[in-house]
mmCIF file of C-alpha atoms in Angstrom:
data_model
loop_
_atom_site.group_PDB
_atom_site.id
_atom_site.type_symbol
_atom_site.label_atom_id
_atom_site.label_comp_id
_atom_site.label_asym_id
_atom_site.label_seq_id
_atom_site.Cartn_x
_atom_site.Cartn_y
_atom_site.Cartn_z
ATOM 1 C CA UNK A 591 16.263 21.431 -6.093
ATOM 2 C CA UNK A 592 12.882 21.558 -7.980
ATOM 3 C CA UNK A 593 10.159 19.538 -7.110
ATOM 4 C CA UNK A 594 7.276 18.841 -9.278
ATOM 5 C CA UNK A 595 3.621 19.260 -7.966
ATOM 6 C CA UNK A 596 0.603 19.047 -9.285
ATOM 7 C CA UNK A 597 -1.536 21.973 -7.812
ATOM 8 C CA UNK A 598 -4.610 19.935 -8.275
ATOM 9 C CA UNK A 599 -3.463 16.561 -7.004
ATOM 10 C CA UNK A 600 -0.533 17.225 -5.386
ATOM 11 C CA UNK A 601 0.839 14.606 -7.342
ATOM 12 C CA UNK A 602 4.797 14.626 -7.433
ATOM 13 C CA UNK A 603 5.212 13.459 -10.973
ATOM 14 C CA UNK A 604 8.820 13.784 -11.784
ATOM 15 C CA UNK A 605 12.330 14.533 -10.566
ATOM 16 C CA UNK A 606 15.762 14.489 -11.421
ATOM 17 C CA UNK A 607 17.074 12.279 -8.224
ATOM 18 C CA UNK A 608 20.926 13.140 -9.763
ATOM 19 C CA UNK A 609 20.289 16.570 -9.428
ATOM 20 C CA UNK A 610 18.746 16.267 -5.843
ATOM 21 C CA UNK A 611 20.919 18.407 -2.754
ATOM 22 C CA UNK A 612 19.111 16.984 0.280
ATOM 23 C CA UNK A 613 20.710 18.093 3.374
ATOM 24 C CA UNK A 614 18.519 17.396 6.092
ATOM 25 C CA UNK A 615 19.331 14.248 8.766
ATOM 26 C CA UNK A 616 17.223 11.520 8.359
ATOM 27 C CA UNK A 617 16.415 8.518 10.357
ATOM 28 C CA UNK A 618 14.586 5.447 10.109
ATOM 29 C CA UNK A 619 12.749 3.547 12.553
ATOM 30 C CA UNK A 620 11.482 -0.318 11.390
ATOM 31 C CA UNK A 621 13.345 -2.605 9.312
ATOM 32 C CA UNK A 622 11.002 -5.255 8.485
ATOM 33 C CA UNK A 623 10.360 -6.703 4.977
ATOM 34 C CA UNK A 624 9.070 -3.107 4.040
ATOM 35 C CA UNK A 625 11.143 -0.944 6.340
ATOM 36 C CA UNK A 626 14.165 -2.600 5.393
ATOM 37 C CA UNK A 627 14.037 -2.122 1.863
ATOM 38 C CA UNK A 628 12.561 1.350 1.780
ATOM 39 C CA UNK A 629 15.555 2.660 4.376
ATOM 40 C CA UNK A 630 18.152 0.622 1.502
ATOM 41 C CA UNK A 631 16.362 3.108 -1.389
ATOM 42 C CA UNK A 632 16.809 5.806 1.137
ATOM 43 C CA UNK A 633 20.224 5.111 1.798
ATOM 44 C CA UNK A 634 21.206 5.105 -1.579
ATOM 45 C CA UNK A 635 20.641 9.014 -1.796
ATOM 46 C CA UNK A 636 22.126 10.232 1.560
ATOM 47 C CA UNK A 637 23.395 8.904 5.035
ATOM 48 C CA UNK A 638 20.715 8.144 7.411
ATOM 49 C CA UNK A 639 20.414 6.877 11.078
ATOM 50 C CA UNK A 640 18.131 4.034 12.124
ATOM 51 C CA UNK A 641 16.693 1.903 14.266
ATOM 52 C CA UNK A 642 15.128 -1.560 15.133
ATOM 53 C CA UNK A 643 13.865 -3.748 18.049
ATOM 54 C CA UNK A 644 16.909 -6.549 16.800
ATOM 55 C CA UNK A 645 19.795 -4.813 15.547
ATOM 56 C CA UNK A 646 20.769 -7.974 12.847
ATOM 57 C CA UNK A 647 18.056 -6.637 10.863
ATOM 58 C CA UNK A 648 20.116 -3.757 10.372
ATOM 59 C CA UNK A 649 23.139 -5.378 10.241
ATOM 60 C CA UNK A 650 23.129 -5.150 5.801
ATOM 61 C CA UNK A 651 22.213 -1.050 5.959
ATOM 62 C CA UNK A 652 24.657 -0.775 8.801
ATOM 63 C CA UNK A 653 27.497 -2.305 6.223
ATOM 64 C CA UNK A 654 26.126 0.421 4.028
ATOM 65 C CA UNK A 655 26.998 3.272 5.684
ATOM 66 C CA UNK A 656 23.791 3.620 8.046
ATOM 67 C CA UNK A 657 24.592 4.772 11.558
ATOM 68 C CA UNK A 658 23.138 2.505 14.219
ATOM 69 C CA UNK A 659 21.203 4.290 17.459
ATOM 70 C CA UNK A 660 20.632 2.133 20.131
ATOM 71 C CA UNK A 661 16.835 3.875 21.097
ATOM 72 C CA UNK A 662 14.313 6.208 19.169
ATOM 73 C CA UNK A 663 14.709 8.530 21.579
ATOM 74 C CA UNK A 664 18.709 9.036 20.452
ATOM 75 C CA UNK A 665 17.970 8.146 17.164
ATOM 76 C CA UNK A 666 15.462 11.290 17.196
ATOM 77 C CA UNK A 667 17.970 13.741 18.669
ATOM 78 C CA UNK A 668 20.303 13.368 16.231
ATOM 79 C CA UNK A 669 17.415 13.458 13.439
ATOM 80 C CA UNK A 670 15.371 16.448 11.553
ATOM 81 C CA UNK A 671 13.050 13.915 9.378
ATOM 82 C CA UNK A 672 11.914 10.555 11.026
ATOM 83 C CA UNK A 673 10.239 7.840 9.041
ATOM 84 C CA UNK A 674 8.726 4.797 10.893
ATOM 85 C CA UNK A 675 7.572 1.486 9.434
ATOM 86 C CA UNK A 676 6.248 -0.904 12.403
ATOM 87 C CA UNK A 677 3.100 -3.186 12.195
ATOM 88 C CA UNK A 678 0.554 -1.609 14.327
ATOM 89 C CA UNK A 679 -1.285 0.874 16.592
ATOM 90 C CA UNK A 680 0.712 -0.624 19.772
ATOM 91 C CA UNK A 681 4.083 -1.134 18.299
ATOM 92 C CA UNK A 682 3.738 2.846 17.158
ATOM 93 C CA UNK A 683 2.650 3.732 20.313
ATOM 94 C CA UNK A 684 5.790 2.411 21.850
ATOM 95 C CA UNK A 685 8.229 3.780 19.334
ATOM 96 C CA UNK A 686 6.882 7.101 19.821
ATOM 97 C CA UNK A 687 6.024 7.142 23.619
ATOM 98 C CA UNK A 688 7.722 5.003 25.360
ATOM 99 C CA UNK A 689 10.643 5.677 27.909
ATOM 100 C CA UNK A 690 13.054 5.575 25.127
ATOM 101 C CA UNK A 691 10.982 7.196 22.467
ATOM 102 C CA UNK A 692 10.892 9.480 19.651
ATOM 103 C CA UNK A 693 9.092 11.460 22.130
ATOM 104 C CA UNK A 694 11.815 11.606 24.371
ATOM 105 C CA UNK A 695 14.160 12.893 21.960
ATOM 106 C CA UNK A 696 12.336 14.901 19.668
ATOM 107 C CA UNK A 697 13.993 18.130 18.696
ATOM 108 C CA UNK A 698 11.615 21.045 17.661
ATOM 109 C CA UNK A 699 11.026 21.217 14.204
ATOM 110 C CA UNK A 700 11.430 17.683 13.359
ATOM 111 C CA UNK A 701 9.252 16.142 11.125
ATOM 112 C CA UNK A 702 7.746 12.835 11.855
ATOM 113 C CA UNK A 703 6.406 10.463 9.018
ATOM 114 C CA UNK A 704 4.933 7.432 9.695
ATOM 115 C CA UNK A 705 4.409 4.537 6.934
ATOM 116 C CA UNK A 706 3.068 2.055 9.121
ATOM 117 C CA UNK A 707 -0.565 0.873 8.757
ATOM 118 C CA UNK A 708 -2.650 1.924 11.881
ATOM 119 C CA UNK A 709 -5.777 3.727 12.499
ATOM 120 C CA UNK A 710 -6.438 7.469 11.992
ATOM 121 C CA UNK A 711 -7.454 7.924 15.623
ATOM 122 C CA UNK A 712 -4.112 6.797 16.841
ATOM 123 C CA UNK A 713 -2.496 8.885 14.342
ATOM 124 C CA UNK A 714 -4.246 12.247 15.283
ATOM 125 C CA UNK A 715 -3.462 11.095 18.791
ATOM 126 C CA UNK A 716 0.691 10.904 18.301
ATOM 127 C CA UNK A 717 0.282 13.714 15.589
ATOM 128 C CA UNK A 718 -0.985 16.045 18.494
ATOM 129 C CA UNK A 719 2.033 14.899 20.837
ATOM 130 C CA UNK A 720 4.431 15.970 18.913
ATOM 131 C CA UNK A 721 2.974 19.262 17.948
ATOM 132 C CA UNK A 722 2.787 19.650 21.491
ATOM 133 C CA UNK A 723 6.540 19.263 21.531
ATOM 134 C CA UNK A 724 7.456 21.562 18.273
ATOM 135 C CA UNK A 725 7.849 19.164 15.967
ATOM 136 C CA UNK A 726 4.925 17.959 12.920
ATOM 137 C CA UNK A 727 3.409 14.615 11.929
ATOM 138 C CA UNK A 728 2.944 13.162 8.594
ATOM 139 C CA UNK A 729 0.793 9.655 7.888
ATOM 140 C CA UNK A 730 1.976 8.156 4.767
ATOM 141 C CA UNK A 731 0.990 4.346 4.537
ATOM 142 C CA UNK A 732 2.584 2.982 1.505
ATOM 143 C CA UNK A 733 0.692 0.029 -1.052
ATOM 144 C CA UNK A 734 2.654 -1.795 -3.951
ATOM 145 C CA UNK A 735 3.895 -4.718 -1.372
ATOM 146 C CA UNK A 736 7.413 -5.803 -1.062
ATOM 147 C CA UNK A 737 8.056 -6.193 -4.414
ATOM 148 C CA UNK A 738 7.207 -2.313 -4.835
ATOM 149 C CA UNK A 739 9.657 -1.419 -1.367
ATOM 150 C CA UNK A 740 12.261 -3.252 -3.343
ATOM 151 C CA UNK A 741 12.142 -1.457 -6.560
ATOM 152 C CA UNK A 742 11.236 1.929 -5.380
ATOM 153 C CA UNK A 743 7.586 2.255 -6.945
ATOM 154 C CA UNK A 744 5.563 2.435 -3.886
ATOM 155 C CA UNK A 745 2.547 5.074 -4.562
ATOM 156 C CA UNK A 746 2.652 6.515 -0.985
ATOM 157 C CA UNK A 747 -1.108 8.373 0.360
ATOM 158 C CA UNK A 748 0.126 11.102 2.380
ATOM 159 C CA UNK A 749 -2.069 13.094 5.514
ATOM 160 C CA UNK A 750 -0.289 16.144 5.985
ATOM 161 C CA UNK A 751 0.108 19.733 6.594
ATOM 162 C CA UNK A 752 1.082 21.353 2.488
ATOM 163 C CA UNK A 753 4.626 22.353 3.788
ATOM 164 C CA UNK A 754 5.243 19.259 5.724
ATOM 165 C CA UNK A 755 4.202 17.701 2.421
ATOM 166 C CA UNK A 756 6.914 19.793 0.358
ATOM 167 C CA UNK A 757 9.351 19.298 2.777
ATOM 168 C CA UNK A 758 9.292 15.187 2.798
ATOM 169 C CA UNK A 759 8.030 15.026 -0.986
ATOM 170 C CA UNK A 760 11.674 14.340 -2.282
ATOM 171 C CA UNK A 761 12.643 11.823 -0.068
ATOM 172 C CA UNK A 762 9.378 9.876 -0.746
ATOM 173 C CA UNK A 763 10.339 10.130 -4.482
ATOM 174 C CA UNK A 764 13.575 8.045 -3.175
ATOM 175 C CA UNK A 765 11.059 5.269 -1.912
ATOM 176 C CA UNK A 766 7.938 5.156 -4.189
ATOM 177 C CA UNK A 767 6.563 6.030 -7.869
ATOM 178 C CA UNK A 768 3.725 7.734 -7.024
ATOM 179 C CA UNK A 769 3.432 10.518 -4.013
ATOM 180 C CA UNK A 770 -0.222 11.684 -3.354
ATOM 181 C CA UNK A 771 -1.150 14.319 -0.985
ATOM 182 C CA UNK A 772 -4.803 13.023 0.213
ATOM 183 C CA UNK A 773 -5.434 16.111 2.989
ATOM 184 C CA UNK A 774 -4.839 16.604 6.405
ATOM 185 C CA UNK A 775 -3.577 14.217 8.941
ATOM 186 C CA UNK A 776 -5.131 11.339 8.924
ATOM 187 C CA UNK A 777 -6.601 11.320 5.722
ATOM 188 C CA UNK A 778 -3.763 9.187 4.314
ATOM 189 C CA UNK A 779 -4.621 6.177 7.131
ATOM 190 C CA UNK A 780 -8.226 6.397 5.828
ATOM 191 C CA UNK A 781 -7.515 5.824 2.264
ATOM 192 C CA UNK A 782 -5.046 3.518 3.095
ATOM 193 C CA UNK A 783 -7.616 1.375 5.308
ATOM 194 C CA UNK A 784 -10.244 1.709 2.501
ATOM 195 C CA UNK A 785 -7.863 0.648 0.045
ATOM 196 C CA UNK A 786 -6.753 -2.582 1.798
ATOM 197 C CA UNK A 787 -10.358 -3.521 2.753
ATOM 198 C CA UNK A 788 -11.070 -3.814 -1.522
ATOM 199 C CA UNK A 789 -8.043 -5.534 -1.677
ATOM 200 C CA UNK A 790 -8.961 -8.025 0.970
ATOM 201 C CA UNK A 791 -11.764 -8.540 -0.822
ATOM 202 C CA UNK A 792 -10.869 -9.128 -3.881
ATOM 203 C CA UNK A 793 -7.716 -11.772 -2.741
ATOM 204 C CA UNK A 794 -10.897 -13.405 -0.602
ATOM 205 C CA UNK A 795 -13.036 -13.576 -3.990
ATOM 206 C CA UNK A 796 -10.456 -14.620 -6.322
ATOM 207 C CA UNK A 797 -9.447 -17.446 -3.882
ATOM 208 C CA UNK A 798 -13.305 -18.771 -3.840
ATOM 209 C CA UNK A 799 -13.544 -18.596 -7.862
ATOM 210 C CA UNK A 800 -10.349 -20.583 -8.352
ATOM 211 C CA UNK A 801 -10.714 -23.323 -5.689
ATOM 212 C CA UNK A 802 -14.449 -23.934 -6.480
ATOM 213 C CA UNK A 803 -13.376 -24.444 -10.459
ATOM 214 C CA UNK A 804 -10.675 -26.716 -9.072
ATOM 215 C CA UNK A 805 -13.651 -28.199 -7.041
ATOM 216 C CA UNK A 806 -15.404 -28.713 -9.907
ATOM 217 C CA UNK A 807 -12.467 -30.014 -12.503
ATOM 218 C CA UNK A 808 -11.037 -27.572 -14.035
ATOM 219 C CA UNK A 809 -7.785 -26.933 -15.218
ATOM 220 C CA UNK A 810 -5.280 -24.459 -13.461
ATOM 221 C CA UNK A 811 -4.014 -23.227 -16.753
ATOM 222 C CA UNK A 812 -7.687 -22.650 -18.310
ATOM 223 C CA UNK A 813 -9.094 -20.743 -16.082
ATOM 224 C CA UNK A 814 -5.302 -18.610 -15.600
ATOM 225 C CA UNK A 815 -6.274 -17.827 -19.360
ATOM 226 C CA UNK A 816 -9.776 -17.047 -19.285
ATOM 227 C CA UNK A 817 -9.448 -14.984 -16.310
ATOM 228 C CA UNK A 818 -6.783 -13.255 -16.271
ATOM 229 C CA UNK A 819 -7.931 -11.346 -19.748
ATOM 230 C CA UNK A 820 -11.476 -11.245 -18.847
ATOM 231 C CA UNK A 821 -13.363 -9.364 -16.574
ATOM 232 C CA UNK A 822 -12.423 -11.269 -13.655
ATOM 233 C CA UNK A 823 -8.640 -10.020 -13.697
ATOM 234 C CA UNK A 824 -7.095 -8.712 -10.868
ATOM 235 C CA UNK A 825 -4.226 -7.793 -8.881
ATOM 236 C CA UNK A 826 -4.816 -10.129 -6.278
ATOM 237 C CA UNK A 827 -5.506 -13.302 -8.787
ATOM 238 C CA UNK A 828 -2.460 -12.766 -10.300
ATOM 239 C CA UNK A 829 -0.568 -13.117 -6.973
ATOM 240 C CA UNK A 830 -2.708 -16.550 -5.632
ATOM 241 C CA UNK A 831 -2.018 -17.692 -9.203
ATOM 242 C CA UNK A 832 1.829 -17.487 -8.965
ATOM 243 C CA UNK A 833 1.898 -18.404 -5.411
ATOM 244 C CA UNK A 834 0.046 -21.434 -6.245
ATOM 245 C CA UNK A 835 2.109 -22.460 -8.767
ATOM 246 C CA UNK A 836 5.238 -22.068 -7.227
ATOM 247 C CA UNK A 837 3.629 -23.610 -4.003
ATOM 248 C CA UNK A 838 5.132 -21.101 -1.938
ATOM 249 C CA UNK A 839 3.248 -18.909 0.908
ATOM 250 C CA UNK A 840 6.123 -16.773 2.144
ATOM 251 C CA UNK A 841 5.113 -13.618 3.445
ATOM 252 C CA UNK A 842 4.963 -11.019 1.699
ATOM 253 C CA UNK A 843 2.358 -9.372 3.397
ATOM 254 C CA UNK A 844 1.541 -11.353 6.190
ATOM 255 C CA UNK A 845 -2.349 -13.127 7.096
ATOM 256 C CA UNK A 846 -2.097 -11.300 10.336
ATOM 257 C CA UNK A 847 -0.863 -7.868 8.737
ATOM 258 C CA UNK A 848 -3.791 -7.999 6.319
ATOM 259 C CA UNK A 849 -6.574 -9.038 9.414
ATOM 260 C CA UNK A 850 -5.227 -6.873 11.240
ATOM 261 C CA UNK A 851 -5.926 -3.707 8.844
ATOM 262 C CA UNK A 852 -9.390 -5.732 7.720
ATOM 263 C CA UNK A 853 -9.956 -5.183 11.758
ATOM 264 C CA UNK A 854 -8.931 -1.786 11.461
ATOM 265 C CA UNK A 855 -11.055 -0.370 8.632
ATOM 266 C CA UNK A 856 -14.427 -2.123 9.626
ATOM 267 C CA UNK A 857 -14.110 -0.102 13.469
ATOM 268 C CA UNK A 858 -13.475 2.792 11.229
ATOM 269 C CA UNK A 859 -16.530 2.463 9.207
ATOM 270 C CA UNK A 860 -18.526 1.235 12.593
ATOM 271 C CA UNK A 861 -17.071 4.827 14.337
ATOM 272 C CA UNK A 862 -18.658 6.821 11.456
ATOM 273 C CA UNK A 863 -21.925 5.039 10.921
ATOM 274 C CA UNK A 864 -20.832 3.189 7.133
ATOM 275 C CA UNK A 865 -22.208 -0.336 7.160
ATOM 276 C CA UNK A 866 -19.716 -1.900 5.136
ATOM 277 C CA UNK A 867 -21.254 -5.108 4.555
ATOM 278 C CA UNK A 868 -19.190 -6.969 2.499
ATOM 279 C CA UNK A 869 -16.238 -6.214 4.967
ATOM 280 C CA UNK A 870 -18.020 -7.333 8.062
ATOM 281 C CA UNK A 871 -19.138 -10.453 6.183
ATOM 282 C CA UNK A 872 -15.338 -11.214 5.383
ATOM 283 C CA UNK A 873 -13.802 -10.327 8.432
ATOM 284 C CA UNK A 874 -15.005 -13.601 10.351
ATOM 285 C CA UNK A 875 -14.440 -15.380 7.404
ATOM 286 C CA UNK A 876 -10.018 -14.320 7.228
ATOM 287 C CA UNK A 877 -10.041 -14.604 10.676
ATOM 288 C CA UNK A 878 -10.826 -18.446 11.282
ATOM 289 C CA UNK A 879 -8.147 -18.535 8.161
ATOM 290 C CA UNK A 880 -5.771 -17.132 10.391
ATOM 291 C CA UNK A 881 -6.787 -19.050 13.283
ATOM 292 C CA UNK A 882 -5.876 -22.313 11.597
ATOM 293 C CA UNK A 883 -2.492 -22.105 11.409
ATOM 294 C CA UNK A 884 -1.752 -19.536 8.667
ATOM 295 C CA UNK A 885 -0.781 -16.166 10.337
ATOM 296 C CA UNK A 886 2.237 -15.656 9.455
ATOM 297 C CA UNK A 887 1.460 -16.926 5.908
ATOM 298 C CA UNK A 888 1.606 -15.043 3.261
ATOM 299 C CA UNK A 889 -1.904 -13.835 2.448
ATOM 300 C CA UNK A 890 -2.538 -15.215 -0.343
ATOM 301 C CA UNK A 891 -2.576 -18.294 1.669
ATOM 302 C CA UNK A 892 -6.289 -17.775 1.913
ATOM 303 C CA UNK A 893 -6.578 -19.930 -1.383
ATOM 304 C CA UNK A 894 -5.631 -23.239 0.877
ATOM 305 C CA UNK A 895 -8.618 -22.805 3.243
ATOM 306 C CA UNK A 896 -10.679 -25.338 1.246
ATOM 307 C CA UNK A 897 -7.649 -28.039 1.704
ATOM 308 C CA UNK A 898 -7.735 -27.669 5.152
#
């Protein structure tokens, strides 16, 4: 097995996945609309054990040749690398300490690696747990949405020690494009919380610019055109554009996911004395948004807060 890293990034660039001998046991705890898909690209490489609050959520990697474990705790004994996916600070808490746990279960050696979004204190917290126990932590938040779970190109910001990075780098290659090693423990969490507040920002910006030309008569297709290949292009306006279109607010990424790390990356800049003005500004802003009946919208729901 050869893995490909850049010395100076730590970027893994490229790999042979045919050529990959992966023996270790793997397990996977959190089959949402991310969790699910990234344990599916998983699967398709080597057998792995998982895990979820509801078992039906399972029920399509189970048919696959996943082997269900009724706790984390069991799923962890019988497990040398564990990846988690679960929405926040207290749902990760729970997974990893509660009666049933990872905790509870954790054999030494065993590397944890956590792709949920939550804060960095948390993480150094439940990083520091499990050393206590023999085993090592990775944070690696993931951004590229569901579309980028579902095809495999994730780029995945990774806070760990440099073996613990080796050692999980080809699996990650099963699950994203890009795999960056940002620093210690931790530092993955931050980038990923700085990351999401610019995107937050600029879905909240694009959503003003297109409903205020609407305000003001313009066409839908006109200003697709002008903006999209001018200097107001972006990421996020070319999601609200195709969601408005279509008329359809599934989630993707949820209102209350994306408030919730908004939340999350304005107490981290509080805790280490960065003003961030344009994310406290916003944050009151996304939250009456979700307040009004859009939560468990898709976020680029925002756009409809002038309807309402």
């Amino acid at each position: 097995m050869t893995v490909s890293i850049n010395p100076t990034k730590q970027l893994i660039t490229s790999i042979t996945k045919e050529r990959w001998i992966l023996s270790e046991r793997i397990g996977f705890i959190g089959l949402g609309i991310m969790g699910q898909k990234m344990a599916r690209n998983l699967l398709r490489h080597q057998p792995i054990n998982v895990y979820n609050r509801t078992k039906d959520r399972a029920a399509m990697l189970i048919q696959g040749g996943a082997t269900w474990y009724d706790s984390p705790s069991t799923l962890a004994q019988a497990s040398q690398i564990i990846f988690i996916m679960v929405t926040d600070d207290q749902a990760l808490r729970e997974v990893v300490l509660g009666d049933e746990g990872v905790l509870a279960g954790i054999q030494p050696g065993t590397l944890v690696v956590d792709h949920s979004t939550v804060s960095p204190q948390v993480t150094q917290e439940l990083a520091e747990r499990v050393r206590q126990r023999g085993g090592s932590w990775a944070d690696a938040p993931v951004t590229g949405g569901d579309i980028g779970a579902d095809q495999a190109t994730l780029t995945i910001m990774v806070g760990a020690d440099a073996r613990d990075f080796q050692r999980v780098g080809p699996y990650l290659q099963q699950m994203g494009k890009r795999i960056l090693h940002v620093g210690a423990v931790g530092q993955g969490q931050t980038l990923k919380l700085v990351s999401n507040m610019v995107s937050a920002l600029n879905l909240m910006a694009a959503a003003e610019g297109l409903q205020f030309g609407l305000h003001q008569g313009l066409d839908l297709k006109d200003m697709e055109t002008v903006m999209s290949f001018g200097s107001a292009q972006s990421y996020e306006l070319s999601k609200i554009l195709d969601r408005l279109k279509r008329d359809d607010f599934t989630p993707g990424f949820s209102v209350a996911n994306r408030l919730k790390d908004l939340r999350l990356a304005i107490e981290m800049a509080q805790q280490n004395q960065f003003s961030a003005d344009l994310g406290r500004c916003a944050l009151p802003l996304y939250q009456k948004h979700a307040e009004t009946g859009h939560m468990d919208l898709d976020e680029s729901s925002y756009v409809k807060r002038w309807d309402d």
